[in-house]
C-alpha atoms as a printed R data frame, in Angstrom:
    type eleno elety resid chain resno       x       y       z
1   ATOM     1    CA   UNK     A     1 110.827  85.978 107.556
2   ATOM     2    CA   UNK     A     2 111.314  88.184 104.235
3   ATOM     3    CA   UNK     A     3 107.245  89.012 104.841
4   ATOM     4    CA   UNK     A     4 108.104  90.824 108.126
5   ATOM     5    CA   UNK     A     5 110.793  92.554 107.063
6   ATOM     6    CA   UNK     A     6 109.396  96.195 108.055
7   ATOM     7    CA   UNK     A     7 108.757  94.822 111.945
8   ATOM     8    CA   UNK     A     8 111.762  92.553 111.978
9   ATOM     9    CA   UNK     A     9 113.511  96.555 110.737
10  ATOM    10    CA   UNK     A    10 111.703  98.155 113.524
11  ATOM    11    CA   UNK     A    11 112.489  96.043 116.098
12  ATOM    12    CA   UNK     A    12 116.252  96.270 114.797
13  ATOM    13    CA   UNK     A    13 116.182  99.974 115.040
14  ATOM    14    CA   UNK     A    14 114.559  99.644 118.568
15  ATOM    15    CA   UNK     A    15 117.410  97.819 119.665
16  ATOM    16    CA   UNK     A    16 119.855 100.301 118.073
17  ATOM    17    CA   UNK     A    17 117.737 103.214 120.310
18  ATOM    18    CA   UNK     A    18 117.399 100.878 123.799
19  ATOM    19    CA   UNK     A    19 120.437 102.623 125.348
20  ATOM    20    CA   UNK     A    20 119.394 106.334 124.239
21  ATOM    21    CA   UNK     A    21 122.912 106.443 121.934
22  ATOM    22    CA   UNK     A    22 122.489 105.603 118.168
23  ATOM    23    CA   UNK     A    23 126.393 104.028 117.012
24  ATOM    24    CA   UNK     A    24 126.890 104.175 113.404
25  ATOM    25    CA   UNK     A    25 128.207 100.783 114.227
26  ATOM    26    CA   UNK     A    26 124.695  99.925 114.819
27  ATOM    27    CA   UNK     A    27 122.952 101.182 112.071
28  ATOM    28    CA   UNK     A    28 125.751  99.229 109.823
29  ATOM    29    CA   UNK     A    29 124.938  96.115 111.617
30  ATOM    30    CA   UNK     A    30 121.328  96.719 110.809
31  ATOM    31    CA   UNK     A    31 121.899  97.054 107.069
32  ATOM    32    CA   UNK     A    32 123.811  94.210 107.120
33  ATOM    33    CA   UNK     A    33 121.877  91.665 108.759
34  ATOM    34    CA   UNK     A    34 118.391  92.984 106.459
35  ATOM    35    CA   UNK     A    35 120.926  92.500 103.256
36  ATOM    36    CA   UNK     A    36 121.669  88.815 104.942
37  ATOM    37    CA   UNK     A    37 117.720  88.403 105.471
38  ATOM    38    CA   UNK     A    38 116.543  89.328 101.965
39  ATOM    39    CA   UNK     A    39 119.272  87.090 100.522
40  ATOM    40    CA   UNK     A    40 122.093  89.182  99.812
41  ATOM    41    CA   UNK     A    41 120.124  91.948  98.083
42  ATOM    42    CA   UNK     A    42 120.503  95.436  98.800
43  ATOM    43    CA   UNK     A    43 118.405  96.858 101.355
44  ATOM    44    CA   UNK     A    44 115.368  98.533  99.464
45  ATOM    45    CA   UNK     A    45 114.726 102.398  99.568
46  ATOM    46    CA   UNK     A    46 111.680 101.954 101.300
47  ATOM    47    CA   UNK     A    47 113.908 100.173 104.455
48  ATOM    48    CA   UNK     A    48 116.675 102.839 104.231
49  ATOM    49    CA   UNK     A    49 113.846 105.353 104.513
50  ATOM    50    CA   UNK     A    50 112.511 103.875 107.743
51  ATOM    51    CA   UNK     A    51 115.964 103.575 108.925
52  ATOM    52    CA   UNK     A    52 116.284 107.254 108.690
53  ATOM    53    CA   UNK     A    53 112.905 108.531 109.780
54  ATOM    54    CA   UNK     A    54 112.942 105.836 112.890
55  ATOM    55    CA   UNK     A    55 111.306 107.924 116.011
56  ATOM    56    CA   UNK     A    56 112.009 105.999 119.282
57  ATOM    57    CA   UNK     A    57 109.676 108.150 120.775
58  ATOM    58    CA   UNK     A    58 106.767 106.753 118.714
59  ATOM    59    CA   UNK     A    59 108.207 103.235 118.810
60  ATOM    60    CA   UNK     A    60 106.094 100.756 120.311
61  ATOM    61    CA   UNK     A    61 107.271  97.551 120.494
62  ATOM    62    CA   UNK     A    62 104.337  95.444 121.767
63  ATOM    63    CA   UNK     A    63 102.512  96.485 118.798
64  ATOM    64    CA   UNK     A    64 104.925  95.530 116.173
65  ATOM    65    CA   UNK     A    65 105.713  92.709 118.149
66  ATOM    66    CA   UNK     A    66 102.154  91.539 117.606
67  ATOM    67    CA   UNK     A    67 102.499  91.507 114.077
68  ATOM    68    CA   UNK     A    68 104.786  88.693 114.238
69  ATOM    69    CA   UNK     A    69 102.472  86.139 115.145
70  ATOM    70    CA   UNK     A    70 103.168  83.836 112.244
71  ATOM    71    CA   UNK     A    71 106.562  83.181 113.118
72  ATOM    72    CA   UNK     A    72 107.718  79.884 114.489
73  ATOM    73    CA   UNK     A    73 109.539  79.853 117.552
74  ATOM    74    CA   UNK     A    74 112.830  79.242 116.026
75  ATOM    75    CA   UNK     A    75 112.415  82.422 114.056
76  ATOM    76    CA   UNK     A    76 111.744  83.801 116.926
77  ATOM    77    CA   UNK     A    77 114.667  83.271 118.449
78  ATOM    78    CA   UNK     A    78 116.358  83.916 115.497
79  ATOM    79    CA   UNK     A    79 114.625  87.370 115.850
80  ATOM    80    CA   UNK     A    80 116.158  87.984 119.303
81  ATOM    81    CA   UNK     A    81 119.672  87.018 118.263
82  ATOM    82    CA   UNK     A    82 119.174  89.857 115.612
83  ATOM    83    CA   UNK     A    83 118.290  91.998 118.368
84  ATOM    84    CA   UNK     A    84 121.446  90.618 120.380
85  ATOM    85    CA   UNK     A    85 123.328  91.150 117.488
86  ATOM    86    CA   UNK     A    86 122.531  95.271 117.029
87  ATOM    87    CA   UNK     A    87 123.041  95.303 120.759
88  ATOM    88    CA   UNK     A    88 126.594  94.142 120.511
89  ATOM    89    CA   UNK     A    89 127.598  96.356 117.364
90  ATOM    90    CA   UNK     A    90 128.941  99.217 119.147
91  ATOM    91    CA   UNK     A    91 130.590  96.453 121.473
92  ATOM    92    CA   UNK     A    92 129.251  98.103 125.248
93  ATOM    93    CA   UNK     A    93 126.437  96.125 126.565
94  ATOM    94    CA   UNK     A    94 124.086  97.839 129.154
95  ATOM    95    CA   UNK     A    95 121.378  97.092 130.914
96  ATOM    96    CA   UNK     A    96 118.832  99.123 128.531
97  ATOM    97    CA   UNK     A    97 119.973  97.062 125.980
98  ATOM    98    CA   UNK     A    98 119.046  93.382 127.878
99  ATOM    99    CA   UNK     A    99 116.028  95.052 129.315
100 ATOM   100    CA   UNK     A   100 114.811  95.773 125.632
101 ATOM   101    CA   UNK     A   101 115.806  92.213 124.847
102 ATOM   102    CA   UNK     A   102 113.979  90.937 127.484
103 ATOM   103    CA   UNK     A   103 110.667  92.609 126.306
104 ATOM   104    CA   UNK     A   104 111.039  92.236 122.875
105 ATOM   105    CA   UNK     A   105 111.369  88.092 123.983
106 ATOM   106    CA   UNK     A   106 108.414  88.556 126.751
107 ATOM   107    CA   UNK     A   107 106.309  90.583 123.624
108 ATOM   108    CA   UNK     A   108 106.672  87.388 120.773
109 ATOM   109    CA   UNK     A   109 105.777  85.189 123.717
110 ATOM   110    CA   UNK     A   110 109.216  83.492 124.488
111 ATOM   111    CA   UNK     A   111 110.475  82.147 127.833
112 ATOM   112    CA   UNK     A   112 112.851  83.233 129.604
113 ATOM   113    CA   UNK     A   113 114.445  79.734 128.871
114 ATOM   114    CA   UNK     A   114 114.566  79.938 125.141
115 ATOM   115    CA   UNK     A   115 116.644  83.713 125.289
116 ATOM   116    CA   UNK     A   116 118.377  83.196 128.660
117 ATOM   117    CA   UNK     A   117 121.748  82.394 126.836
118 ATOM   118    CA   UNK     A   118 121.428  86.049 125.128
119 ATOM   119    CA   UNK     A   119 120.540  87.686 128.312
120 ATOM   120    CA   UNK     A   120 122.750  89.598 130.947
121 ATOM   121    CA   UNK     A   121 122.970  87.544 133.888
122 ATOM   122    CA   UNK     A   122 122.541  89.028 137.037
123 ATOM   123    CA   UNK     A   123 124.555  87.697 139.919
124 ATOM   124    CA   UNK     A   124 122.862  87.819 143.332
125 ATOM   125    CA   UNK     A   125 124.462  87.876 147.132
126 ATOM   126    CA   UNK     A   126 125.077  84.194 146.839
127 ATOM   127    CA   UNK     A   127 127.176  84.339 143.868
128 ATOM   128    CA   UNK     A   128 128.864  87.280 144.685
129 ATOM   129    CA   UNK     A   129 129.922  86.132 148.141
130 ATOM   130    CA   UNK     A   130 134.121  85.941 148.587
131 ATOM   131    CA   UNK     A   131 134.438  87.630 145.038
132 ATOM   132    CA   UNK     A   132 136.540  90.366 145.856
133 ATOM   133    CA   UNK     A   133 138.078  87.953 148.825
């Protein structure tokens, strides 16, 4: 995965973005988990410079995305538990945050089956009937 480290970065950073509030939390996950990635290293100049000069605005995540082609599905998924993992750094969970998991997993060509378990799950009448009974 060290080969896609810039996408793997941007899709980190669009994960940090998905719910419109950058955490510092978030960022430090980040750094963290592309230390992990490159094997303990320190996260290159070049990275930290993308980190700061990330636009959300220009993000697209298809495209970068697309770049990721030669990944096997289990890095794939490994991907998206990155992704799971920014989203739970500043420990609140919203729905911008699964819906930007959700395409980031529809975008590398994943199932819903393979991510589910990293997904919000929404409950529908059925489930919800007697709950506050």
């Amino acid at each position: 995965m060290k080969q896609y480290i810039e996408q793997i970065t941007q899709l980190l950073l669009g994960a940090a973005y998905a719910d419109k509030r950058l955490a510092g939390a978030e960022i430090t996950r980040i750094r963290s988990l592309l230390s992990t990635l490159l094997g303990g290293a320190e996260v290159p100049e070049a990275l930290l410079r993308l980190i700061n000069t990330f636009s959300p605005a220009a993000f697209n995540v298809q495209e970068v995305a697309s770049r990721l082609d030669g990944l096997s599905r289990e890095e794939k998924r490994k991907l998206l538990e990155l992704v799971a993992s920014v989203n739970d750094a500043d420990e609140e969970l919203d729905l911008a945050e699964d819906i930007y998991l959700r395409t980031v997993a529809a975008a590398l060509g994943l199932p819903q089956e393979e991510f589910s378990d990293l997904a919000l799950e929404i409950l529908g009448g059925e489930e919800l009937h007697g709950f506050l009974v």
